[in-house]
Tab-separated table of C-alpha atoms in Angstrom:
chain	number	residue	atom	x	y	z
A	1	MET	CA	86.317	4.025	-89.116
A	2	GLY	CA	89.027	2.299	-86.970
A	3	SER	CA	88.469	4.085	-84.273
A	4	PRO	CA	84.932	2.971	-83.495
A	5	MET	CA	85.421	-0.495	-84.445
A	6	ALA	CA	87.996	-0.772	-81.955
A	7	ARG	CA	85.230	0.799	-79.371
A	8	LYS	CA	82.770	-2.323	-80.554
A	9	ALA	CA	85.290	-4.634	-80.004
A	10	ILE	CA	86.371	-3.214	-76.472
A	11	LEU	CA	82.711	-3.126	-76.003
A	12	GLY	CA	81.899	-6.858	-77.169
A	13	GLY	CA	78.319	-7.850	-77.659
A	14	ILE	CA	76.400	-8.632	-80.680
A	15	CYS	CA	77.600	-6.971	-84.281
A	16	VAL	CA	74.700	-4.541	-85.209
A	17	ASP	CA	74.982	-5.857	-89.017
A	18	THR	CA	75.613	-9.568	-88.937
A	19	GLY	CA	74.327	-10.396	-85.307
A	20	GLN	CA	77.766	-12.287	-84.744
A	21	ASN	CA	78.616	-12.484	-81.183
A	22	LEU	CA	81.890	-10.512	-80.336
A	23	GLY	CA	82.437	-11.643	-76.984
A	24	GLN	CA	82.329	-10.708	-73.828
A	25	PRO	CA	83.316	-6.680	-72.810
A	26	LEU	CA	87.181	-6.179	-72.601
A	27	THR	CA	86.093	-2.828	-70.585
A	28	SER	CA	87.533	-3.902	-67.172
A	29	LEU	CA	90.723	-4.155	-68.874
A	30	VAL	CA	90.798	-1.201	-70.789
A	31	HIS	CA	91.346	2.263	-68.293
A	32	THR	CA	91.328	4.764	-70.805
A	33	PHE	CA	90.918	4.269	-75.083
A	34	ILE	CA	92.116	7.521	-76.993
A	35	GLY	CA	90.922	7.228	-80.505
A	36	VAL	CA	92.400	9.891	-82.654
A	37	ALA	CA	90.387	11.212	-85.871
A	38	GLY	CA	87.596	8.462	-85.877
A	39	ALA	CA	83.916	9.366	-86.492
A	40	ASN	CA	83.115	8.220	-83.323
A	41	ARG	CA	79.706	10.223	-82.845
A	42	ASP	CA	78.802	10.966	-86.811
A	43	ALA	CA	80.168	12.648	-89.657
A	44	GLU	CA	76.675	13.923	-90.743
A	45	PRO	CA	78.055	16.333	-92.862
A	46	LEU	CA	80.292	14.761	-95.084
A	47	CYS	CA	77.127	12.265	-95.131
A	48	LYS	CA	74.746	14.657	-96.275
A	49	LEU	CA	76.883	15.532	-99.254
A	50	LEU	CA	78.053	11.844	-99.805
A	51	SER	CA	74.300	10.252	-98.912
A	52	TRP	CA	74.575	7.836	-101.412
A	53	ALA	CA	78.284	6.451	-100.646
A	54	GLU	CA	78.333	3.211	-98.771
A	55	PRO	CA	80.262	4.539	-95.468
A	56	CYS	CA	77.244	6.682	-94.852
A	57	ASN	CA	75.044	3.590	-94.890
A	58	GLN	CA	72.231	3.661	-91.889
A	59	ILE	CA	73.450	0.165	-90.540
A	60	ASN	CA	76.995	0.355	-89.865
A	61	GLY	CA	78.054	3.696	-91.415
A	62	ILE	CA	79.544	7.013	-90.101
A	63	SER	CA	75.884	8.592	-90.442
A	64	CYS	CA	74.864	9.627	-86.832
A	65	ASN	CA	71.726	7.802	-87.115
A	66	SER	CA	73.202	4.315	-88.152
A	67	ALA	CA	72.757	1.382	-86.075
A	68	PHE	CA	76.487	0.713	-85.526
A	69	LEU	CA	77.134	4.559	-83.974
A	70	ARG	CA	73.817	4.138	-81.615
A	71	ASP	CA	74.803	0.801	-80.876
A	72	ILE	CA	78.525	2.028	-79.343
A	73	ASN	CA	77.266	5.497	-77.978
A	74	SER	CA	74.533	4.293	-75.960
A	75	VAL	CA	76.893	2.818	-73.386
């Protein structure tokens, strides 16, 4: 989850699970962001197998319908 978390830090705004303000976007300072091997869109096949696992939760997990991934991918 490091790559998606870094993307959220760059985007700033409100944290989807705690409601904490992460500050203003840093997008004007980042021209290109390259994330390697992060679950930036989803890990749905994995989450279908491990639906009970914490990393696949619907709030801040790597499931494609999680609030976190919907938030960072809506920009």
